[in-house]
């Protein structure tokens, strides 16, 4: 099995008493962008010294900016069903929690989508519990079809990332044919004994089947896969090394590793108590972990949800996060119910701001919030995306696309204050393009957007 527990534990054991000087030489190596091996990442994970931590944060920020520029990709989750046959100890949707389960009708899905579109969203993460009888793959496919077809004025969903339980090659092929963006599945924990304890008497309890889901997805032709760990279940140091191993395994076998890594942190949910989880991460450890993931896997997007509050999100954007959700609810039919003041959530969220409020802060902080969904629609996925990313060529398309998608958002969903902020940003970003033809193209397309054209991208 490619997550060799003895190997990871030996690295962690060997790095335990590492000196400050040894840590420094790894930081220096990372700064020279020479890439880090497992042992060196193990050493970085031991950093406690405040100055060295600051160096790591600064470096993670520099690496991020050199690869992603100032772009921050925006998305929202959409929960369509809370039926679940599993009993994940940490989850509000576990089968032992007795509440009336539901799945949305297609009309309800369309209603939720219209609300999300009226917030400006173009990219969704589709979320469901696991229940092969009540929620078969055909239901998921129907939802995907409804979402892509539902329009609201200029609003449309252009990319659906799908976060459903580990499944068969056959089902992954169906998802691929339904034009999904990334297939996302969190490993929850790579630590097998913890995994088995957290998923008692459940379909999901099969560690190996869960761990090899991306093999099956790739076999089915899905080449953008997104991994993740639910931080708080097991030792975070173990998880970071395991994420690296999993990424390398996929790179070796399929020539492409994780498109994204999500870093959810355990939150209070119905039927669980945070006190029962001894590996809960404090804020400082969490920041360190995210920065080290950024350094260890520089070309993988890092996704942060509204499980984290405004301050933490703002800070982690500096250290490595490249994609965030906004305006999220984590209950089935939750967008409509939020308007009506009720809800059953999978877990609690901590950033309740509207997307427009989030975007205002991002622009004030110098970022370009992006609703771009061009890559997969242009076939820039998997290996092709990674080679463009690694050569840096992706910058020539990403920055213009991000800017155009932001202008489109401002025109359709911005207030006057936001439109003014975006106008100022357009000038700054345009002037940063060194190629005159790129500058002209962007100027020209922004004029077209102002004249009413939509969905312009390269
Ligand atoms: N049922 C699918 C599966 O098995 O992967 C989809 C996952 S669920 C809708 C999305 C994610 O929420 C889970 O993978 C888990 O990591 C996360 N989650 C569950 N309970 C949580 C909690 N109490 N706090 C934070 N995240 C939680």
CSV table of C-alpha atoms and ligand atoms in Angstrom, one decimal:
chain,number,residue,atom,x,y,z
A,1,UNK,CA,0.0,0.0,0.0
A,2,UNK,CA,1.4,3.4,-1.0
A,3,UNK,CA,0.7,4.9,2.4
A,4,UNK,CA,3.5,3.1,4.3
A,5,UNK,CA,2.7,3.8,7.9
A,6,UNK,CA,6.1,2.4,9.2
A,7,UNK,CA,7.9,4.6,6.7
A,8,UNK,CA,6.0,7.8,7.8
A,9,UNK,CA,6.3,7.0,11.5
A,10,UNK,CA,10.1,6.5,11.1
A,11,UNK,CA,10.5,9.9,9.4
A,12,UNK,CA,8.5,11.5,12.2
A,13,UNK,CA,10.5,9.7,14.9
A,14,UNK,CA,13.9,10.6,13.3
A,15,UNK,CA,13.0,14.3,13.0
A,16,UNK,CA,11.8,14.6,16.6
A,17,UNK,CA,15.0,15.9,18.1
A,18,UNK,CA,16.2,17.9,15.1
A,19,UNK,CA,18.3,21.0,15.8
A,20,UNK,CA,17.4,24.6,14.9
A,21,UNK,CA,20.3,24.6,12.5
A,22,UNK,CA,19.1,21.5,10.7
A,23,UNK,CA,15.6,23.1,10.4
A,24,UNK,CA,17.2,26.2,9.0
A,25,UNK,CA,19.1,24.4,6.3
A,26,UNK,CA,15.8,22.8,5.1
A,27,UNK,CA,14.1,26.3,5.1
A,28,UNK,CA,17.1,27.6,3.0
A,29,UNK,CA,16.8,24.7,0.6
A,30,UNK,CA,13.1,25.3,0.2
A,31,UNK,CA,13.8,29.0,-0.4
A,32,UNK,CA,16.2,28.0,-3.3
A,33,UNK,CA,13.2,26.1,-4.7
A,34,UNK,CA,15.1,22.9,-4.9
A,35,UNK,CA,12.1,20.8,-3.8
A,36,UNK,CA,11.9,18.9,-0.5
A,37,UNK,CA,12.0,15.2,0.1
A,38,UNK,CA,9.9,13.4,2.7
A,39,UNK,CA,12.6,13.6,5.4
A,40,UNK,CA,13.0,17.3,4.9
A,41,UNK,CA,9.2,17.9,5.1
A,42,UNK,CA,9.3,15.9,8.3
A,43,UNK,CA,12.0,18.2,9.6
A,44,UNK,CA,10.0,21.3,8.6
A,45,UNK,CA,7.0,20.0,10.5
A,46,UNK,CA,9.0,20.2,13.7
A,47,UNK,CA,9.4,24.0,13.6
A,48,UNK,CA,8.3,25.7,16.8
A,49,UNK,CA,10.7,28.7,16.8
A,50,UNK,CA,8.7,31.9,16.1
A,51,UNK,CA,11.3,33.5,13.7
A,52,UNK,CA,11.6,30.2,11.8
A,53,UNK,CA,7.8,30.0,11.6
A,54,UNK,CA,7.7,33.5,10.2
A,55,UNK,CA,10.3,32.5,7.6
A,56,UNK,CA,8.1,29.6,6.6
A,57,UNK,CA,5.0,31.7,6.3
A,58,UNK,CA,6.9,34.3,4.2
A,59,UNK,CA,8.3,31.6,1.9
A,60,UNK,CA,4.9,29.8,1.5
A,61,UNK,CA,3.4,33.2,0.5
A,62,UNK,CA,6.2,33.8,-2.0
A,63,UNK,CA,5.8,30.4,-3.6
A,64,UNK,CA,2.1,30.9,-3.8
A,65,UNK,CA,2.4,34.3,-5.4
A,66,UNK,CA,4.9,33.1,-8.0
A,67,UNK,CA,2.6,30.3,-9.1
A,68,UNK,CA,-0.9,31.7,-8.6
A,69,UNK,CA,-0.3,35.4,-8.8
A,70,UNK,CA,-3.0,37.3,-6.9
A,71,UNK,CA,-5.9,35.1,-8.0
A,72,UNK,CA,-8.3,33.6,-5.6
A,73,UNK,CA,-10.8,31.1,-7.0
A,74,UNK,CA,-14.4,31.4,-5.6
A,75,UNK,CA,-16.9,28.6,-5.2
A,76,UNK,CA,-19.9,27.5,-3.0
A,77,UNK,CA,-21.1,24.1,-1.8
A,78,UNK,CA,-24.5,22.7,-2.7
A,79,UNK,CA,-25.9,20.0,-0.5
A,80,UNK,CA,-28.7,18.0,-2.3
A,81,UNK,CA,-29.2,15.1,0.1
A,82,UNK,CA,-28.5,14.2,3.7
A,83,UNK,CA,-29.4,10.5,3.5
A,84,UNK,CA,-26.4,8.5,4.8
A,85,UNK,CA,-25.8,4.9,5.5
A,86,UNK,CA,-22.4,5.6,7.2
A,87,UNK,CA,-21.8,6.4,10.8
A,88,UNK,CA,-18.7,8.6,10.7
A,89,UNK,CA,-18.1,9.5,14.3
A,90,UNK,CA,-17.4,13.2,13.5
A,91,UNK,CA,-20.3,13.9,11.1
A,92,UNK,CA,-23.7,15.5,11.7
A,93,UNK,CA,-25.2,13.4,8.9
A,94,UNK,CA,-24.2,10.0,10.5
A,95,UNK,CA,-26.9,7.4,10.5
A,96,UNK,CA,-27.3,7.3,14.3
A,97,UNK,CA,-28.4,11.0,14.2
A,98,UNK,CA,-32.1,10.7,14.0
A,99,UNK,CA,-33.7,13.4,12.0
A,100,UNK,CA,-35.9,13.4,8.9
A,101,UNK,CA,-33.7,12.8,6.0
A,102,UNK,CA,-34.4,14.4,2.6
A,103,UNK,CA,-33.1,14.8,-0.9
A,104,UNK,CA,-34.0,17.7,-3.1
A,105,UNK,CA,-36.4,17.4,-6.0
A,106,UNK,CA,-35.1,18.7,-9.3
A,107,UNK,CA,-37.3,21.7,-8.9
A,108,UNK,CA,-35.7,22.4,-5.4
A,109,UNK,CA,-32.2,21.9,-6.9
A,110,UNK,CA,-33.0,24.5,-9.5
A,111,UNK,CA,-34.3,26.9,-6.8
A,112,UNK,CA,-31.1,26.5,-4.8
A,113,UNK,CA,-29.0,27.0,-8.0
A,114,UNK,CA,-30.9,30.2,-8.8
A,115,UNK,CA,-30.2,31.6,-5.3
A,116,UNK,CA,-26.5,30.7,-5.8
A,117,UNK,CA,-26.4,32.3,-9.2
A,118,UNK,CA,-28.0,35.4,-7.8
A,119,UNK,CA,-25.0,35.7,-5.5
A,120,UNK,CA,-22.7,35.5,-8.6
A,121,UNK,CA,-21.5,31.9,-8.2
A,122,UNK,CA,-20.3,30.1,-11.3
A,123,UNK,CA,-18.6,27.1,-9.7
A,124,UNK,CA,-20.2,24.7,-7.2
A,125,UNK,CA,-19.1,21.8,-5.1
A,126,UNK,CA,-21.9,19.2,-5.1
A,127,UNK,CA,-22.2,17.5,-1.8
A,128,UNK,CA,-24.2,14.4,-0.7
A,129,UNK,CA,-24.1,11.7,2.0
A,130,UNK,CA,-23.7,8.1,0.9
A,131,UNK,CA,-26.8,6.0,0.3
A,132,UNK,CA,-26.9,3.8,-2.8
A,133,UNK,CA,-30.6,3.1,-2.5
A,134,UNK,CA,-32.0,6.6,-1.8
A,135,UNK,CA,-29.3,8.5,-3.6
A,136,UNK,CA,-28.1,6.3,-6.5
A,137,UNK,CA,-25.7,7.7,-9.1
A,138,UNK,CA,-28.6,8.4,-11.5
A,139,UNK,CA,-29.9,10.9,-9.0
A,140,UNK,CA,-26.5,12.7,-8.8
A,141,UNK,CA,-26.4,12.8,-12.6
A,142,UNK,CA,-29.9,14.2,-12.8
A,143,UNK,CA,-28.8,17.0,-10.3
A,144,UNK,CA,-25.7,17.8,-12.4
A,145,UNK,CA,-27.9,18.1,-15.5
A,146,UNK,CA,-30.4,20.3,-13.7
A,147,UNK,CA,-27.6,22.5,-12.3
A,148,UNK,CA,-25.9,23.1,-15.7
A,149,UNK,CA,-29.3,23.8,-17.3
A,150,UNK,CA,-30.6,26.3,-14.7
A,151,UNK,CA,-30.1,29.9,-15.6
A,152,UNK,CA,-31.0,33.1,-13.7
A,153,UNK,CA,-30.7,36.2,-15.8
A,154,UNK,CA,-26.9,36.2,-16.7
A,155,UNK,CA,-26.3,33.6,-14.0
A,156,UNK,CA,-25.2,30.1,-14.9
A,157,UNK,CA,-23.1,27.4,-13.2
A,158,UNK,CA,-20.1,26.6,-15.4
A,159,UNK,CA,-18.3,24.1,-13.4
A,160,UNK,CA,-19.5,21.5,-10.9
A,161,UNK,CA,-17.0,19.8,-8.7
A,162,UNK,CA,-18.4,16.7,-7.2
A,163,UNK,CA,-17.8,15.5,-3.6
A,164,UNK,CA,-19.5,12.1,-3.4
A,165,UNK,CA,-18.4,8.9,-1.7
A,166,UNK,CA,-15.9,6.5,-3.2
A,167,UNK,CA,-17.4,4.6,-6.0
A,168,UNK,CA,-16.8,2.3,-9.0
A,169,UNK,CA,-15.0,2.9,-12.2
A,170,UNK,CA,-18.4,2.6,-14.0
A,171,UNK,CA,-19.9,5.4,-11.9
A,172,UNK,CA,-16.8,7.6,-12.3
A,173,UNK,CA,-17.2,7.2,-16.0
A,174,UNK,CA,-20.8,8.4,-15.7
A,175,UNK,CA,-19.6,11.5,-13.8
A,176,UNK,CA,-16.9,12.1,-16.4
A,177,UNK,CA,-19.5,12.0,-19.1
A,178,UNK,CA,-21.7,14.4,-17.2
A,179,UNK,CA,-18.9,17.0,-17.5
A,180,UNK,CA,-17.8,17.4,-13.9
A,181,UNK,CA,-14.9,19.6,-13.0
A,182,UNK,CA,-12.9,18.0,-10.2
A,183,UNK,CA,-13.8,14.8,-8.4
A,184,UNK,CA,-13.2,15.6,-4.7
A,185,UNK,CA,-12.9,13.1,-2.0
A,186,UNK,CA,-11.3,13.7,1.4
A,187,UNK,CA,-9.4,10.8,2.8
A,188,UNK,CA,-10.5,12.2,6.2
A,189,UNK,CA,-7.4,10.5,7.8
A,190,UNK,CA,-4.6,8.5,6.2
A,191,UNK,CA,-3.9,6.9,9.5
A,192,UNK,CA,-5.5,3.5,9.1
A,193,UNK,CA,-6.3,2.6,12.8
A,194,UNK,CA,-7.9,6.1,13.2
A,195,UNK,CA,-9.7,5.7,9.9
A,196,UNK,CA,-11.2,2.5,11.0
A,197,UNK,CA,-12.2,3.9,14.4
A,198,UNK,CA,-13.8,6.9,12.8
A,199,UNK,CA,-15.9,4.9,10.3
A,200,UNK,CA,-17.4,2.0,12.4
A,201,UNK,CA,-19.6,-0.6,10.7
A,202,UNK,CA,-20.0,1.5,7.5
A,203,UNK,CA,-19.4,1.1,3.8
A,204,UNK,CA,-17.0,4.0,4.2
A,205,UNK,CA,-15.1,2.0,6.8
A,206,UNK,CA,-13.1,0.2,4.1
A,207,UNK,CA,-9.8,2.1,4.2
A,208,UNK,CA,-8.3,0.6,1.1
A,209,UNK,CA,-11.4,1.1,-1.1
A,210,UNK,CA,-11.6,4.8,0.0
A,211,UNK,CA,-7.8,5.3,-0.5
A,212,UNK,CA,-7.9,3.9,-4.1
A,213,UNK,CA,-10.9,5.9,-5.2
A,214,UNK,CA,-8.7,8.3,-7.3
A,215,UNK,CA,-7.2,5.3,-9.0
A,216,UNK,CA,-10.6,4.3,-10.2
A,217,UNK,CA,-11.6,7.9,-11.0
A,218,UNK,CA,-8.4,8.2,-13.1
A,219,UNK,CA,-9.0,4.9,-14.8
A,220,UNK,CA,-12.5,6.2,-15.7
A,221,UNK,CA,-10.9,9.3,-17.4
A,222,UNK,CA,-11.4,11.9,-14.6
A,223,UNK,CA,-8.0,13.6,-14.6
A,224,UNK,CA,-8.7,16.4,-12.0
A,225,UNK,CA,-9.0,14.9,-8.6
A,226,UNK,CA,-9.0,16.8,-5.3
A,227,UNK,CA,-7.8,15.2,-2.0
A,228,UNK,CA,-8.0,16.4,1.5
A,229,UNK,CA,-7.7,15.5,5.2
A,230,UNK,CA,-10.2,16.3,7.9
A,231,UNK,CA,-7.7,17.9,10.3
A,232,UNK,CA,-8.4,17.0,13.9
A,233,UNK,CA,-8.8,13.2,13.6
A,234,UNK,CA,-5.1,12.0,13.7
A,235,UNK,CA,-1.6,13.5,14.0
A,236,UNK,CA,-1.4,16.4,11.5
A,237,UNK,CA,2.2,15.7,10.8
A,238,UNK,CA,1.4,12.2,9.7
A,239,UNK,CA,-1.3,13.5,7.5
A,240,UNK,CA,0.9,16.0,5.7
A,241,UNK,CA,3.5,13.3,4.8
A,242,UNK,CA,0.7,11.0,3.7
A,243,UNK,CA,-0.7,13.6,1.5
A,244,UNK,CA,2.7,14.0,-0.2
A,245,UNK,CA,3.0,10.2,-0.6
A,246,UNK,CA,-0.5,10.0,-2.1
A,247,UNK,CA,0.3,12.9,-4.5
A,248,UNK,CA,3.5,11.3,-5.6
A,249,UNK,CA,1.9,7.9,-6.1
A,250,UNK,CA,-0.8,9.5,-8.4
A,251,UNK,CA,1.9,11.5,-10.3
A,252,UNK,CA,3.9,8.3,-10.8
A,253,UNK,CA,1.0,6.2,-11.9
A,254,UNK,CA,-1.1,8.6,-13.8
A,255,UNK,CA,1.4,11.4,-14.5
A,256,UNK,CA,-0.8,13.9,-12.6
A,257,UNK,CA,-1.2,14.4,-8.9
A,258,UNK,CA,-3.9,16.2,-6.9
A,259,UNK,CA,-5.4,19.2,-8.7
A,260,UNK,CA,-6.4,20.5,-5.2
A,261,UNK,CA,-6.0,19.7,-1.6
A,262,UNK,CA,-8.7,20.7,0.9
A,263,UNK,CA,-7.8,21.5,4.5
A,264,UNK,CA,-11.1,21.2,6.4
A,265,UNK,CA,-10.7,21.4,10.2
A,266,UNK,CA,-13.0,19.5,12.5
A,267,UNK,CA,-16.0,21.5,13.7
A,268,UNK,CA,-18.8,21.0,16.1
A,269,UNK,CA,-21.6,18.9,14.6
A,270,UNK,CA,-24.8,17.3,15.9
A,271,UNK,CA,-24.1,14.1,17.8
A,272,UNK,CA,-20.4,14.6,18.5
A,273,UNK,CA,-18.3,16.5,21.0
A,274,UNK,CA,-15.0,18.2,20.1
A,275,UNK,CA,-13.6,17.1,23.5
A,276,UNK,CA,-13.6,13.5,22.2
A,277,UNK,CA,-11.0,14.4,19.6
A,278,UNK,CA,-7.5,14.6,21.1
A,279,UNK,CA,-5.9,15.7,17.8
A,280,UNK,CA,-7.8,18.9,17.4
A,281,UNK,CA,-5.5,21.5,15.9
A,282,UNK,CA,-5.0,24.9,17.5
A,283,UNK,CA,-4.8,27.9,15.2
A,284,UNK,CA,-1.0,28.1,15.2
A,285,UNK,CA,-0.5,24.5,14.3
A,286,UNK,CA,-3.2,24.8,11.6
A,287,UNK,CA,-1.4,27.8,10.0
A,288,UNK,CA,1.9,25.9,10.1
A,289,UNK,CA,0.4,22.9,8.4
A,290,UNK,CA,-1.2,24.8,5.6
A,291,UNK,CA,2.1,26.7,4.9
A,292,UNK,CA,4.1,23.5,4.8
A,293,UNK,CA,1.6,21.9,2.4
A,294,UNK,CA,2.0,24.9,0.1
A,295,UNK,CA,5.8,24.4,0.2
A,296,UNK,CA,5.7,20.6,-0.2
A,297,UNK,CA,3.2,20.6,-3.1
A,298,UNK,CA,3.6,24.0,-4.8
A,299,UNK,CA,1.5,23.3,-7.9
A,300,UNK,CA,-1.6,22.0,-6.1
A,301,UNK,CA,-4.4,24.4,-5.3
A,302,UNK,CA,-5.4,24.6,-1.6
A,303,UNK,CA,-9.0,25.0,-0.8
A,304,UNK,CA,-10.3,26.6,2.4
A,305,UNK,CA,-14.0,26.6,3.4
A,306,UNK,CA,-16.2,28.7,5.6
A,307,UNK,CA,-15.4,26.2,8.5
A,308,UNK,CA,-12.8,28.9,9.2
A,309,UNK,CA,-13.6,32.4,10.3
A,310,UNK,CA,-12.9,35.6,8.5
A,311,UNK,CA,-9.5,36.3,10.3
A,312,UNK,CA,-8.2,32.8,9.7
A,313,UNK,CA,-9.2,32.8,6.1
A,314,UNK,CA,-7.6,36.2,5.6
A,315,UNK,CA,-4.4,35.0,7.1
A,316,UNK,CA,-4.2,31.6,5.3
A,317,UNK,CA,-4.7,33.3,2.0
A,318,UNK,CA,-1.2,34.8,2.6
A,319,UNK,CA,0.4,31.4,3.3
A,320,UNK,CA,-0.9,29.3,0.5
A,321,UNK,CA,-4.7,29.0,0.1
A,322,UNK,CA,-5.8,29.6,-3.5
A,323,UNK,CA,-9.5,28.8,-3.5
A,324,UNK,CA,-12.2,29.7,-1.0
A,325,UNK,CA,-16.0,29.3,-0.6
A,326,UNK,CA,-18.2,32.2,0.2
A,327,UNK,CA,-21.8,32.6,1.4
A,328,UNK,CA,-22.0,28.9,2.1
A,329,UNK,CA,-24.6,26.9,3.9
A,330,UNK,CA,-24.1,23.2,4.7
A,331,UNK,CA,-27.7,22.0,4.9
A,332,UNK,CA,-29.8,20.4,2.3
A,333,UNK,CA,-32.1,23.0,0.7
A,334,UNK,CA,-30.1,25.4,3.0
A,335,UNK,CA,-29.9,28.4,0.7
A,336,UNK,CA,-33.7,28.7,0.5
A,337,UNK,CA,-34.1,27.7,4.2
A,338,UNK,CA,-31.5,30.3,5.3
A,339,UNK,CA,-33.8,32.9,3.7
A,340,UNK,CA,-36.6,31.5,5.8
A,341,UNK,CA,-34.5,31.2,9.0
A,342,UNK,CA,-34.2,27.4,9.5
A,343,UNK,CA,-31.7,24.7,8.9
A,344,UNK,CA,-30.1,21.3,9.7
A,345,UNK,CA,-26.3,21.6,9.0
A,346,UNK,CA,-23.7,19.0,8.4
A,347,UNK,CA,-21.4,21.0,10.6
A,348,UNK,CA,-21.1,24.7,11.8
A,349,UNK,CA,-19.7,27.4,9.6
A,350,UNK,CA,-17.8,30.4,10.9
A,351,UNK,CA,-17.7,33.0,8.1
A,352,UNK,CA,-21.3,34.1,7.5
A,353,UNK,CA,-20.5,37.0,5.1
A,354,UNK,CA,-22.1,37.3,1.7
A,355,UNK,CA,-19.9,36.7,-1.3
A,356,UNK,CA,-19.9,40.4,-2.1
A,357,UNK,CA,-18.6,41.2,1.4
A,358,UNK,CA,-15.9,38.6,1.0
A,359,UNK,CA,-14.9,39.9,-2.4
A,360,UNK,CA,-14.7,43.5,-1.2
A,361,UNK,CA,-12.1,42.4,1.4
A,362,UNK,CA,-10.2,40.3,-1.1
A,363,UNK,CA,-9.9,43.3,-3.5
A,364,UNK,CA,-8.9,45.6,-0.7
A,365,UNK,CA,-6.2,43.1,0.2
A,366,UNK,CA,-4.8,43.2,-3.3
A,367,UNK,CA,-6.3,39.9,-4.6
A,368,UNK,CA,-8.2,39.2,-7.8
A,369,UNK,CA,-11.2,37.1,-6.9
A,370,UNK,CA,-11.8,34.8,-9.8
A,371,UNK,CA,-14.9,33.1,-11.1
A,372,UNK,CA,-13.0,31.6,-14.0
A,373,UNK,CA,-13.9,28.1,-15.2
A,374,UNK,CA,-12.1,28.2,-18.5
A,375,UNK,CA,-9.4,25.5,-18.0
A,376,UNK,CA,-11.6,22.4,-18.0
A,377,UNK,CA,-13.9,23.8,-20.7
A,378,UNK,CA,-10.8,24.4,-22.8
A,379,UNK,CA,-9.5,20.9,-22.1
A,380,UNK,CA,-6.7,22.2,-19.9
A,381,UNK,CA,-7.0,19.5,-17.3
A,382,UNK,CA,-4.9,16.8,-15.7
A,383,UNK,CA,-1.4,16.4,-17.2
A,384,UNK,CA,-1.9,19.2,-19.7
A,385,UNK,CA,-2.9,21.7,-16.9
A,386,UNK,CA,0.0,20.6,-14.7
A,387,UNK,CA,2.6,21.0,-17.4
A,388,UNK,CA,1.3,24.5,-18.2
A,389,UNK,CA,1.3,25.3,-14.5
A,390,UNK,CA,4.8,24.0,-14.0
A,391,UNK,CA,6.2,25.9,-16.9
A,392,UNK,CA,4.5,29.1,-15.7
A,393,UNK,CA,2.7,29.5,-19.0
A,394,UNK,CA,-0.6,29.3,-17.3
A,395,UNK,CA,-0.1,32.9,-16.0
A,396,UNK,CA,-0.8,34.3,-19.5
A,397,UNK,CA,-4.3,32.8,-19.5
A,398,UNK,CA,-5.2,32.8,-15.8
A,399,UNK,CA,-4.7,36.4,-14.9
A,400,UNK,CA,-6.7,37.7,-17.9
A,401,UNK,CA,-9.4,35.2,-17.3
A,402,UNK,CA,-9.6,36.0,-13.6
A,403,UNK,CA,-9.9,39.7,-14.4
A,404,UNK,CA,-12.6,39.2,-17.0
A,405,UNK,CA,-14.6,37.0,-14.7
A,406,UNK,CA,-14.3,39.5,-12.0
A,407,UNK,CA,-15.5,42.4,-14.2
A,408,UNK,CA,-18.4,40.2,-15.3
A,409,UNK,CA,-19.3,39.6,-11.6
A,410,UNK,CA,-19.0,43.3,-10.8
A,411,UNK,CA,-21.3,44.3,-13.7
A,412,UNK,CA,-23.9,41.8,-12.7
A,413,UNK,CA,-23.8,41.6,-8.9
A,414,UNK,CA,-21.6,44.4,-7.6
A,415,UNK,CA,-22.8,47.6,-5.9
A,416,UNK,CA,-21.3,51.0,-6.8
A,417,UNK,CA,-18.6,50.7,-4.2
A,418,UNK,CA,-17.5,47.3,-5.6
A,419,UNK,CA,-17.6,48.5,-9.2
A,420,UNK,CA,-15.3,51.3,-8.3
A,421,UNK,CA,-12.9,49.0,-6.6
A,422,UNK,CA,-12.8,46.7,-9.6
A,423,UNK,CA,-12.2,49.7,-12.0
A,424,UNK,CA,-9.1,50.6,-10.0
A,425,UNK,CA,-8.0,47.0,-10.0
A,426,UNK,CA,-8.4,46.6,-13.8
A,427,UNK,CA,-5.8,49.3,-14.4
A,428,UNK,CA,-3.3,47.8,-11.9
A,429,UNK,CA,-3.7,44.3,-13.3
A,430,UNK,CA,-3.6,45.4,-17.0
A,431,UNK,CA,-0.4,47.2,-16.4
A,432,UNK,CA,1.2,44.2,-14.9
A,433,UNK,CA,0.9,42.2,-18.2
A,434,UNK,CA,4.2,42.5,-20.0
A,435,UNK,CA,2.8,41.6,-23.4
A,436,UNK,CA,1.1,44.4,-25.2
A,437,UNK,CA,-1.1,42.0,-27.2
A,438,UNK,CA,-2.4,40.5,-23.9
A,439,UNK,CA,-3.1,44.0,-22.6
A,440,UNK,CA,-5.0,44.9,-25.8
A,441,UNK,CA,-7.0,41.7,-25.7
A,442,UNK,CA,-8.1,42.2,-22.1
A,443,UNK,CA,-9.0,45.8,-22.7
A,444,UNK,CA,-11.0,44.8,-25.7
A,445,UNK,CA,-12.9,42.1,-23.9
A,446,UNK,CA,-13.7,44.2,-20.9
A,447,UNK,CA,-15.3,46.7,-23.3
A,448,UNK,CA,-17.3,43.8,-24.7
A,449,UNK,CA,-18.4,42.7,-21.2
A,450,UNK,CA,-19.6,46.3,-20.6
A,451,UNK,CA,-21.5,46.1,-23.8
A,452,UNK,CA,-23.4,43.0,-22.5
A,453,UNK,CA,-21.4,40.1,-23.8
A,454,UNK,CA,-20.7,37.4,-21.1
A,455,UNK,CA,-18.5,34.4,-20.4
A,456,UNK,CA,-15.4,35.6,-22.2
A,457,UNK,CA,-12.2,33.7,-21.7
A,458,UNK,CA,-9.1,32.5,-23.3
B,1,LIG,N1,-20.3,11.5,1.8
B,1,LIG,C1,-19.2,11.9,1.0
B,1,LIG,C2,-17.9,11.2,1.5
B,1,LIG,O1,-18.1,10.2,2.1
B,1,LIG,O2,-16.8,11.6,1.1
B,1,LIG,C3,-19.1,13.4,0.9
B,1,LIG,C4,-18.5,14.1,2.1
B,1,LIG,S1,-19.3,15.3,3.1
B,1,LIG,C5,-20.7,15.9,2.3
B,1,LIG,C6,-18.0,16.5,3.0
B,1,LIG,C7,-17.0,16.4,4.1
B,1,LIG,O3,-17.4,17.1,5.2
B,1,LIG,C8,-16.5,15.1,4.6
B,1,LIG,O4,-15.6,14.5,3.7
B,1,LIG,C9,-15.8,15.5,5.9
B,1,LIG,O5,-14.4,15.7,5.7
B,1,LIG,C10,-16.4,16.8,6.2
B,1,LIG,N2,-17.0,16.8,7.6
B,1,LIG,C11,-17.8,15.9,8.1
B,1,LIG,N3,-18.1,16.2,9.4
B,1,LIG,C12,-17.4,17.4,9.7
B,1,LIG,C13,-17.2,18.1,10.8
B,1,LIG,N4,-17.8,17.8,12.0
B,1,LIG,N5,-16.4,19.2,10.8
B,1,LIG,C14,-15.8,19.6,9.6
B,1,LIG,N6,-15.9,18.9,8.5
B,1,LIG,C15,-16.7,17.7,8.5
